[in-house]
Every structure is written in C-alpha cells, then in structure tokens.
PDB file of C-alpha atoms and ligand atoms in Angstrom:
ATOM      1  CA  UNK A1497      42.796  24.796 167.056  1.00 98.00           C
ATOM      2  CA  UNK A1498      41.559  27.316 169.523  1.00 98.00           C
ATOM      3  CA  UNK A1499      43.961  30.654 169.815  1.00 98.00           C
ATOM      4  CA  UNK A1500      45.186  31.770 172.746  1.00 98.00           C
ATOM      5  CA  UNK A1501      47.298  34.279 174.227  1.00 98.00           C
ATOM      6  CA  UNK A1502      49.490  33.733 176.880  1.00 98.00           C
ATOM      7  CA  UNK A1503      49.675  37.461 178.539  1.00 98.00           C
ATOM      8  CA  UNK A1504      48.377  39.580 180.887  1.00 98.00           C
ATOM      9  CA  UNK A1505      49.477  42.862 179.277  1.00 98.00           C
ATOM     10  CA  UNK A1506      46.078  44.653 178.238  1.00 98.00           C
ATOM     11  CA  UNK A1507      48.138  46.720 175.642  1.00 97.00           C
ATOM     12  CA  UNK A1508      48.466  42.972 173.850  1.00 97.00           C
ATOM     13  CA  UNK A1509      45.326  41.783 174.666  1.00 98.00           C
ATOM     14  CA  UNK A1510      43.403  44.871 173.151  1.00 96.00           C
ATOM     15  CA  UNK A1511      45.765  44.743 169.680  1.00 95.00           C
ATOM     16  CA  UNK A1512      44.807  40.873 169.121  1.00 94.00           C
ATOM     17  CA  UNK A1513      40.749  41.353 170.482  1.00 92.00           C
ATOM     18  CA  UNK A1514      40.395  44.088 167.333  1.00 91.00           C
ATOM     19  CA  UNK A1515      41.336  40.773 165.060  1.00 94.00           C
ATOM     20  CA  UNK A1516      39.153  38.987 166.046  1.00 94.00           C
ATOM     21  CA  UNK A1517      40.752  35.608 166.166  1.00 97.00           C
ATOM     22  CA  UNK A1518      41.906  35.255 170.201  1.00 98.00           C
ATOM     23  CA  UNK A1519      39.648  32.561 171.507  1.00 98.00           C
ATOM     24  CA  UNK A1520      40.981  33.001 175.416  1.00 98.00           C
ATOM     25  CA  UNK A1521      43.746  34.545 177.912  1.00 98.00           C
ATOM     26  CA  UNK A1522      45.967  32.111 179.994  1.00 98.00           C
ATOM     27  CA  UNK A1523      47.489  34.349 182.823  1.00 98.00           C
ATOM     28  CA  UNK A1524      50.015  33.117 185.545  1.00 98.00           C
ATOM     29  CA  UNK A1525      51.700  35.106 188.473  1.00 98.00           C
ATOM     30  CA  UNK A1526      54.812  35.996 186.706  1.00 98.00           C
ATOM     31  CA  UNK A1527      52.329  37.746 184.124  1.00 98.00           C
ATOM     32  CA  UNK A1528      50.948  39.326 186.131  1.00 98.00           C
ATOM     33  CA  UNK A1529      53.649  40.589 187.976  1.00 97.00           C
ATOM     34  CA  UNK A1530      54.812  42.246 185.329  1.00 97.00           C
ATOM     35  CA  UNK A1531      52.054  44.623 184.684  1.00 97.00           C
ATOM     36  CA  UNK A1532      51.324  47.769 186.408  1.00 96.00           C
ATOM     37  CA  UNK A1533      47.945  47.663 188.420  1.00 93.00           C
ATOM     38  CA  UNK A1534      46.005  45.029 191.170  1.00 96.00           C
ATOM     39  CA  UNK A1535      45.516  41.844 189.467  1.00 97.00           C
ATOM     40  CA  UNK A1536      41.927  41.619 189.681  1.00 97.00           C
ATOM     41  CA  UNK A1537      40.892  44.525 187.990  1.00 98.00           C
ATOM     42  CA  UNK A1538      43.642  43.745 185.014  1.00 98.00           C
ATOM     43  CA  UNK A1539      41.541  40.345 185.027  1.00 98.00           C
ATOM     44  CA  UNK A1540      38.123  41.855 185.170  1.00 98.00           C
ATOM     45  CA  UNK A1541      39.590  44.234 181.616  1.00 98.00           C
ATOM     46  CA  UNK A1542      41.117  41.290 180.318  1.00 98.00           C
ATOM     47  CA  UNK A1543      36.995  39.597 180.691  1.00 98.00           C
ATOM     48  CA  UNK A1544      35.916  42.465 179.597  1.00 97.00           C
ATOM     49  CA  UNK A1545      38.353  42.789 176.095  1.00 97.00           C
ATOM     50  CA  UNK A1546      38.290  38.723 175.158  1.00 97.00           C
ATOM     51  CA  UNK A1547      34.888  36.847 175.527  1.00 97.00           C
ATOM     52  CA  UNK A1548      36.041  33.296 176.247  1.00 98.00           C
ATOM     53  CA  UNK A1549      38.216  30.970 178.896  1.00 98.00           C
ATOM     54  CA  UNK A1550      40.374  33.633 180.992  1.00 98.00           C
ATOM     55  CA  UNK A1551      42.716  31.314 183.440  1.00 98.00           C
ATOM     56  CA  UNK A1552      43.570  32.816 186.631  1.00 98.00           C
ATOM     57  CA  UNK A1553      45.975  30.942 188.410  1.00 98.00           C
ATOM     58  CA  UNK A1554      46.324  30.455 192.311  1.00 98.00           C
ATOM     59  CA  UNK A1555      49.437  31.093 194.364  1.00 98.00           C
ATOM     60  CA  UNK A1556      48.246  29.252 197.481  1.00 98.00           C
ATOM     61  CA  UNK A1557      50.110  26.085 197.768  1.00 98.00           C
ATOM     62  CA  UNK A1558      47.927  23.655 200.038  1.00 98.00           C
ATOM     63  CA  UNK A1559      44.276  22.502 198.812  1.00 98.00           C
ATOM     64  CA  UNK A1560      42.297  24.417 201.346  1.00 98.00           C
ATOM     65  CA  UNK A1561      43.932  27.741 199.965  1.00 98.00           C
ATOM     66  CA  UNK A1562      43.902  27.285 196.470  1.00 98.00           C
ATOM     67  CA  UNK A1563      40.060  26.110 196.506  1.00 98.00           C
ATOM     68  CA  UNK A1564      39.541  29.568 198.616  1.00 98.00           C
ATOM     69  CA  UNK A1565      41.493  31.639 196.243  1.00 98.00           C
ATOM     70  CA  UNK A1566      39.988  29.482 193.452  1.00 98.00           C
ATOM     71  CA  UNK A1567      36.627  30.356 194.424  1.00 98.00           C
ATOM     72  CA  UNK A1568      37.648  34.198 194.473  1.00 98.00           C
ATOM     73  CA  UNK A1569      39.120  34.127 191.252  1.00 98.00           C
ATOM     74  CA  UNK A1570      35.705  32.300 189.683  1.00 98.00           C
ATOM     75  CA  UNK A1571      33.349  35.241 191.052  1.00 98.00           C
ATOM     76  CA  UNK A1572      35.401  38.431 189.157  1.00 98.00           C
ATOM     77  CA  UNK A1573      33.736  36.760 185.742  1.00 98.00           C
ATOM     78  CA  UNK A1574      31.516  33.733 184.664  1.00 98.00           C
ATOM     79  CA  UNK A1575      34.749  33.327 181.774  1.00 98.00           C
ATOM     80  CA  UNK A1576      37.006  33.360 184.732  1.00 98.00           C
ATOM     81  CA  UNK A1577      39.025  29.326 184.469  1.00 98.00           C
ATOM     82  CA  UNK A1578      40.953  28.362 188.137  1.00 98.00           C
ATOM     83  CA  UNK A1579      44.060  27.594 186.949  1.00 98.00           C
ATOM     84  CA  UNK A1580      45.706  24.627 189.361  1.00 98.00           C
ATOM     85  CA  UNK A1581      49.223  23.332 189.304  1.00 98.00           C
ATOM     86  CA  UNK A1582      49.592  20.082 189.029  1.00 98.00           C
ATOM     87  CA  UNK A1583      50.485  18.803 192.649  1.00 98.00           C
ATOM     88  CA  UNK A1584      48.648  16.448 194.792  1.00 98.00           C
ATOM     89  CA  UNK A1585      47.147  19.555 196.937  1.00 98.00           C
ATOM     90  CA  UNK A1586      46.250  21.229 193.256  1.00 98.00           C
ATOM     91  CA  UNK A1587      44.285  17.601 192.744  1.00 98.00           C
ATOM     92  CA  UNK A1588      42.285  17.834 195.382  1.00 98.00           C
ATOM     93  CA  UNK A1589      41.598  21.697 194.873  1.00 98.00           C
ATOM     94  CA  UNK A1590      40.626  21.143 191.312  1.00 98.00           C
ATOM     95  CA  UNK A1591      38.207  18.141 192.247  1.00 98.00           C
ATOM     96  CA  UNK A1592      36.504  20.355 194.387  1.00 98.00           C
ATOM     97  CA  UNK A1593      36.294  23.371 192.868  1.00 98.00           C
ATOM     98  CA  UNK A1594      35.449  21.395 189.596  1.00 98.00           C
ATOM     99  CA  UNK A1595      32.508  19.500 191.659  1.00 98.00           C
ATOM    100  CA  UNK A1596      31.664  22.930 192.974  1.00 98.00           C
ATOM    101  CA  UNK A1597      31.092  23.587 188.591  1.00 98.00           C
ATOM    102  CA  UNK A1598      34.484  26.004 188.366  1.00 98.00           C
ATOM    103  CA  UNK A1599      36.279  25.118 185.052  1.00 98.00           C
ATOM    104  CA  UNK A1600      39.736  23.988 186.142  1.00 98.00           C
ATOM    105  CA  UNK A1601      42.939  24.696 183.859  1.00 98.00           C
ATOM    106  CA  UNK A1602      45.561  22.392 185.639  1.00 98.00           C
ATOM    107  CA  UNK A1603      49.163  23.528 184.584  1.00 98.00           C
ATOM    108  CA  UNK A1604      52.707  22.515 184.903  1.00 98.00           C
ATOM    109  CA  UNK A1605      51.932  19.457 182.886  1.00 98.00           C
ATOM    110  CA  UNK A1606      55.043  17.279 182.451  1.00 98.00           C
ATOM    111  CA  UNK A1607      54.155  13.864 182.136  1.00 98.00           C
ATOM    112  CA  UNK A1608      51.195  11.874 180.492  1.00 98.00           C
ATOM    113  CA  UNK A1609      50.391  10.485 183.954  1.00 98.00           C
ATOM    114  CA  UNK A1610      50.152  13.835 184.798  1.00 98.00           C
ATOM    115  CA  UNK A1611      47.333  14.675 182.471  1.00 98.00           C
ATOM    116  CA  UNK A1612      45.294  11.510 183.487  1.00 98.00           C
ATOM    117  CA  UNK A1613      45.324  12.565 186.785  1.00 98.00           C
ATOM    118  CA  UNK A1614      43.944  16.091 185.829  1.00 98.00           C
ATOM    119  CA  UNK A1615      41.304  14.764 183.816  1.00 98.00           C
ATOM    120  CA  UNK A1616      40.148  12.335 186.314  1.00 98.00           C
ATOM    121  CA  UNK A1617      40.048  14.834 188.987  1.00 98.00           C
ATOM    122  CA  UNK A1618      37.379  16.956 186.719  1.00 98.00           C
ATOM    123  CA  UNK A1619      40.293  19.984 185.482  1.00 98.00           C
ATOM    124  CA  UNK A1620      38.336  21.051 181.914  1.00 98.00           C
ATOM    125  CA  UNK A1621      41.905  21.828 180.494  1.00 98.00           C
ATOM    126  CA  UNK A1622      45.076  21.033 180.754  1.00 98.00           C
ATOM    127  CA  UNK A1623      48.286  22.580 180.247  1.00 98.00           C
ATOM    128  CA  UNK A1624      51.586  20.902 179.145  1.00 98.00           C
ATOM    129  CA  UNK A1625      54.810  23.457 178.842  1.00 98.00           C
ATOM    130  CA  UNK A1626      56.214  22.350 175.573  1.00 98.00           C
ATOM    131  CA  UNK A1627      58.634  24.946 175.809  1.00 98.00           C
ATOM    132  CA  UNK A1628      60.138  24.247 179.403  1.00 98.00           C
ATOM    133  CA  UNK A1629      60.924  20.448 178.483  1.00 98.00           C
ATOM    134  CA  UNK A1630      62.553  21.435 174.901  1.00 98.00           C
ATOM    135  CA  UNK A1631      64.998  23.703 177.194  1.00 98.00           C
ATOM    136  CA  UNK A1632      66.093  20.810 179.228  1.00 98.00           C
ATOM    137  CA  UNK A1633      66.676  18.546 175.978  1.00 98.00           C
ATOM    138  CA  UNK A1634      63.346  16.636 176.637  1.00 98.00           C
ATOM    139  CA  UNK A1635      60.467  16.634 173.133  1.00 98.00           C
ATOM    140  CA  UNK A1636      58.188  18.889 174.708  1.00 98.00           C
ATOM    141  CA  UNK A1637      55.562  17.926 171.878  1.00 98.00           C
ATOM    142  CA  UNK A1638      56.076  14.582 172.504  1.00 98.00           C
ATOM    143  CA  UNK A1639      54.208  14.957 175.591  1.00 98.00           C
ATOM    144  CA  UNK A1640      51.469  17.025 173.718  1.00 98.00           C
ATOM    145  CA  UNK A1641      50.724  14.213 171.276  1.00 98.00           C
ATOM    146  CA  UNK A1642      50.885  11.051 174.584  1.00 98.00           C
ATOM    147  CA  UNK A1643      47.863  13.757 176.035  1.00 98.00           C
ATOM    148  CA  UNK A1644      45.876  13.731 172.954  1.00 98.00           C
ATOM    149  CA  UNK A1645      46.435   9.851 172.873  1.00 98.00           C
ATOM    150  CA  UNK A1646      45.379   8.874 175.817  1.00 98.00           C
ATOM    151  CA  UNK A1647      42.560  11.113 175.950  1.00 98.00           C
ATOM    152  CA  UNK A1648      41.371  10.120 172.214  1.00 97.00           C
ATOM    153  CA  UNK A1649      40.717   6.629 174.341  1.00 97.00           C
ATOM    154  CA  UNK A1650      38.583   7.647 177.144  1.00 96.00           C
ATOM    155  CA  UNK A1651      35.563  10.160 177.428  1.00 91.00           C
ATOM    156  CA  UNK A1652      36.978  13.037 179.336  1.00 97.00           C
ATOM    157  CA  UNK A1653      35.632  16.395 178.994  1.00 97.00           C
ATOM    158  CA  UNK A1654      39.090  18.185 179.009  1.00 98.00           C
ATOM    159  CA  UNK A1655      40.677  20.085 176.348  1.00 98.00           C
ATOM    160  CA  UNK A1656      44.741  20.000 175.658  1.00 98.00           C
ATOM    161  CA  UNK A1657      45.531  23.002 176.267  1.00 98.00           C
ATOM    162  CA  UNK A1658      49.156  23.521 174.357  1.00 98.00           C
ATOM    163  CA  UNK A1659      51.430  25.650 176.471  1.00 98.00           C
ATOM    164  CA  UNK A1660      54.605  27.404 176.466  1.00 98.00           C
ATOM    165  CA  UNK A1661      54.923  27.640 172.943  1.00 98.00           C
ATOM    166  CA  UNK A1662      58.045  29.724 171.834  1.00 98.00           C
ATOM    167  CA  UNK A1663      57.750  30.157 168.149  1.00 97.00           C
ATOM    168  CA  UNK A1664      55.470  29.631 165.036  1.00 97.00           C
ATOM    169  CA  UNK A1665      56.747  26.238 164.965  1.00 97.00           C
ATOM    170  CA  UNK A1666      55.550  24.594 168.049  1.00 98.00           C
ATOM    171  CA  UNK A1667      51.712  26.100 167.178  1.00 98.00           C
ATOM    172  CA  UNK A1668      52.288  24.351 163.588  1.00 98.00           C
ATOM    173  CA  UNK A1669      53.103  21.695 165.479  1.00 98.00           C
ATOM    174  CA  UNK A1670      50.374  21.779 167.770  1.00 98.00           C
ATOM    175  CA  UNK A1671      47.726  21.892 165.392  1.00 98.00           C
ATOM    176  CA  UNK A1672      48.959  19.170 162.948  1.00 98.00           C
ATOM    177  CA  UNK A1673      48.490  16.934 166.135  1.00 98.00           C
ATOM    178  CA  UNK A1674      45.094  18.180 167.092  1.00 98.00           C
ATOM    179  CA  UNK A1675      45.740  19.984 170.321  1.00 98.00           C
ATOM    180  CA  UNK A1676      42.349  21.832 170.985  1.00 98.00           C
ATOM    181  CA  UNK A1677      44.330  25.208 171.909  1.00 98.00           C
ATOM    182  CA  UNK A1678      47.811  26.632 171.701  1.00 98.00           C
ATOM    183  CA  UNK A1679      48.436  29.345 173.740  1.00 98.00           C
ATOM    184  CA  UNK A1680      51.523  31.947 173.112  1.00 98.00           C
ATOM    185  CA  UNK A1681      53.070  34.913 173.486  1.00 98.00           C
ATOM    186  CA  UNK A1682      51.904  38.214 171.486  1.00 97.00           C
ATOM    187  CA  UNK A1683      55.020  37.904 169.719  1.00 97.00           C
ATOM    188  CA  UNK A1684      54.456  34.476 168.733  1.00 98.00           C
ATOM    189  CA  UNK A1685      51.389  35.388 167.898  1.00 97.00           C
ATOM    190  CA  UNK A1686      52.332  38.173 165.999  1.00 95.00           C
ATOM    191  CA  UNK A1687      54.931  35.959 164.136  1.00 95.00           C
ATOM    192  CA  UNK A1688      51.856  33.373 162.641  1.00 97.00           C
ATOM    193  CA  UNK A1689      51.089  35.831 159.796  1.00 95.00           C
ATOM    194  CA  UNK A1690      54.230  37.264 158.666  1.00 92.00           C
ATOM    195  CA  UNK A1691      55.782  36.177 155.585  1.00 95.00           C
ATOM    196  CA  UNK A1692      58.539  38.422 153.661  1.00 96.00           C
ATOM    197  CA  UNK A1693      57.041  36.871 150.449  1.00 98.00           C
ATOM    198  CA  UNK A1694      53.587  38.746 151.502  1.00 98.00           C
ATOM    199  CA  UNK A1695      55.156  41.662 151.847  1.00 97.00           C
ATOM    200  CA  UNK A1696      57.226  41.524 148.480  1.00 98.00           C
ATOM    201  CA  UNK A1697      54.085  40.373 146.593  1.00 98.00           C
ATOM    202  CA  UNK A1698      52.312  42.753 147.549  1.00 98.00           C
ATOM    203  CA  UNK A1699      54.894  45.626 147.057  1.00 98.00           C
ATOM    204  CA  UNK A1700      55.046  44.215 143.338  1.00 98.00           C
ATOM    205  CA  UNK A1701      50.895  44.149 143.219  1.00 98.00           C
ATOM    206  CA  UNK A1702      51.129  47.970 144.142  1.00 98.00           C
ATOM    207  CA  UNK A1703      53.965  49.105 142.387  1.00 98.00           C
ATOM    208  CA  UNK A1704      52.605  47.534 139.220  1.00 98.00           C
ATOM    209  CA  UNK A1705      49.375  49.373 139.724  1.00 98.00           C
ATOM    210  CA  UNK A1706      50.559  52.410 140.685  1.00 97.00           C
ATOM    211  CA  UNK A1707      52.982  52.501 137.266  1.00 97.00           C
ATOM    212  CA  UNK A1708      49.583  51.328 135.109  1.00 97.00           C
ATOM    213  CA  UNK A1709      47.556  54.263 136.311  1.00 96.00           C
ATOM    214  CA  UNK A1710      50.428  56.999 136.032  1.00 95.00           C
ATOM    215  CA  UNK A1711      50.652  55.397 132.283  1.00 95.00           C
ATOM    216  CA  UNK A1712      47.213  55.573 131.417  1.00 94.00           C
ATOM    217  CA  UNK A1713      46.926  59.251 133.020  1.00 94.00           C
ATOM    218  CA  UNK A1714      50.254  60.527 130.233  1.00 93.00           C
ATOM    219  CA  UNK A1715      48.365  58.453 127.667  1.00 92.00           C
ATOM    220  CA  UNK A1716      44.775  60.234 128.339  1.00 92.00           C
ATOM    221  CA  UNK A1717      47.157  63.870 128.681  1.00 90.00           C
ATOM    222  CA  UNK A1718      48.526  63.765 125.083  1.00 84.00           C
TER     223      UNK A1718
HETATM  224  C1  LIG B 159      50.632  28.719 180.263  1.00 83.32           C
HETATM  225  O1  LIG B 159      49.561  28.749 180.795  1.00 83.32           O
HETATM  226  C2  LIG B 159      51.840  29.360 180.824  1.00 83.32           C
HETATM  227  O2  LIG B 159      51.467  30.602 181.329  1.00 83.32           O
HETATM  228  C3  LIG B 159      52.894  29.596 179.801  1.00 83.32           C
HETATM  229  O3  LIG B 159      52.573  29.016 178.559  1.00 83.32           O
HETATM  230  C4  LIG B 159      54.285  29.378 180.252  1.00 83.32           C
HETATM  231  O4  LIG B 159      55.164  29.672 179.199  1.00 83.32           O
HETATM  232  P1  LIG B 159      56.726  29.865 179.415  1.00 83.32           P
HETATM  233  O5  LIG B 159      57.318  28.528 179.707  1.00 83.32           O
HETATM  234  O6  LIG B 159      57.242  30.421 178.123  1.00 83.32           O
HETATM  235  O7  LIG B 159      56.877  30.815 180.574  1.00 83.32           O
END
C-alpha cells in the first residue's frame, strides 16, 4: 500500500521526506488554512520535498470554476492531482479536466455508487473518509472494501485512495484489504512504528552491552 500523508504543514512533510517512505501529499482547504503562507507556493515546496501525487483540491463549487481552478492548480507542478468533490458539478469538472489528461483525486467518497461514478467520469483516485462515517456510527471500511470490490470487476484505471484514517488501525486495516494508498495524519503516521516493546528491547540490547564492555575493561585492568 502506497503511503501518504494527509497535511499541508511543510514542517511534517520535510520530517517524513528524510525517511524515505511518503509516496504522496493529499491537501484540502482546511489544511491549508492552517498554515502560514499563500497556498501555492506551500504547494510548489510541498512538489518540491515529496516526488509523487500532490492533490490540490478546488474550492469553486460549479463545474466551470472548478475545471478553471483545476487547470491552475495542474500548471504549479506536473505531480500536481485536481482534487474534485464528489458532486454532480465535481463530475463534470473531473471528466473534463481528466479528458484534458489532469489526474483527478475525487473526494468526499461516501457511498460505493459514489466511487463508480468517479471512475467512470475518468478521476485516477478516489477518496473515501473512513474516518467521517465511523463518527456517525456508519463502518467507514466497509465502504473501502465495496470500492475495491467493485473495481476488482471492471478495468478502471483508478486507485482507492484510503482517507481519513485516524489511527494505526484503520491503515492495518486498509492494507489487509488492498487499498492502493492510505493517507493520514503525521501523527498517525508517526504512530505506525512505535512499539514500547522496541524500545524496551532495545534498552536491554544496550544495557547488556554496555555492562559486557565495562566487564571486560576491569578484567583487562587487573
Ligand atoms: C483526504 O484527502 C482528506 O484530506 C482527509 O483524509 C480528511 O480527513 P479528516 O476526516 O480526518 O479531516
């Protein structure tokens, strides 16, 4: 399963990009809200940090709009993905953009029929919020593994993009289903290789060493 983070804080970004493992960068508006600085040149940095699928999402709500902003987004970076939500106007902006060859992320997935649509209308990836269904007492991984379903049955060049994920668990989850990418918070992220039986182990491996070498050096003294 293909790693991604779900930020737009460069801080973040730069901290995973030295690991090595970060396959893309979903942003959305509230993201990017949050950070200091104009959008498009946090965007460009993120391009510049993390060399894969960078989703920049549109805040224009009719078709005409988002395939304009769409557009804009596409020409900061050739990584750059259109993100879409899923709405009829966001249908018809990602069939054009997507005949236009812009990769189209289409998010706020919530249904299966959802998905189909997406695919059919050309979106490369799509996004269902696993997190925002389990907080209204709905399987939000449910939904993940109806995606990867129907999709396993047809020929569609678009990737299940795993979204919203909240803790370790949903990207274990995730990948035991065979979403193609999971993408999460840094401190999710953070969270997949932290164990306290690492830490002790490793304490013990060091400890014992370290009490080996002071014996050896009072042996080799007398
Ligand atoms: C994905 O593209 C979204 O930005 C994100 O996963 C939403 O997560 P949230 O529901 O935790 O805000």
């Amino acid at each position: 399963m293909k790693i991604f983070l779900d930020t737009a804080s460069l801080t973040e970004i730069q901290e995973a990009s030295a690991l090595g493992v970060v396959d893309g960068i979903t942003t959305n508006p509230s993201l990017l809200a949050r950070e200091a600085g104009d959008p498009e040149t946090i965007l460009r940095e993120i391009c510049r940090l993390i060399d894969g699928p960078i989703s920049a999402e549109v805040v224009a709500t009719d078709a005409p709009g988002m395939i304009e902003e769409g557009r804009h987004w596409a020409s900061l970076h050739p990584n750059i993905v259109v993100k879409c939500p899923c709405t009829l106007e966001g249908l018809k902006a990602t069939r054009a953009l997507s005949s236009e060859g812009h990769r189209v992320n289409m998010t706020l997935i919530f249904s299966p029929t959802q998905a189909l649509l997406a695919a059919k209308a050309g979106a490369r990836f799509v996004s269902p919020f696993v997190g925002r269904l389990d907080d209204i007492a709905t399987p939000g991984m449910e939904l993940v593994r109806d995606i990867l379903q129907i999709f396993d049955n047809y020929d569609f060049d678009c990737e299940v993009l795993a979204a919203s994920l909240r803790h370790p668990m949903h990207v274990v989850e995730a990948a035991k289903m065979g979403a193609h990418i999971g993408t999460m918070p840094y401190a999710v992220f953070n969270g997949l290789l932290k164990h306290p039986l690492t830490d002790i182990g490793l304490k013990k491996f060091l400890d014992d060493w370290e009490k080996a070498r002071k014996e050896m050096a009072t042996k080799a003294a007398r």
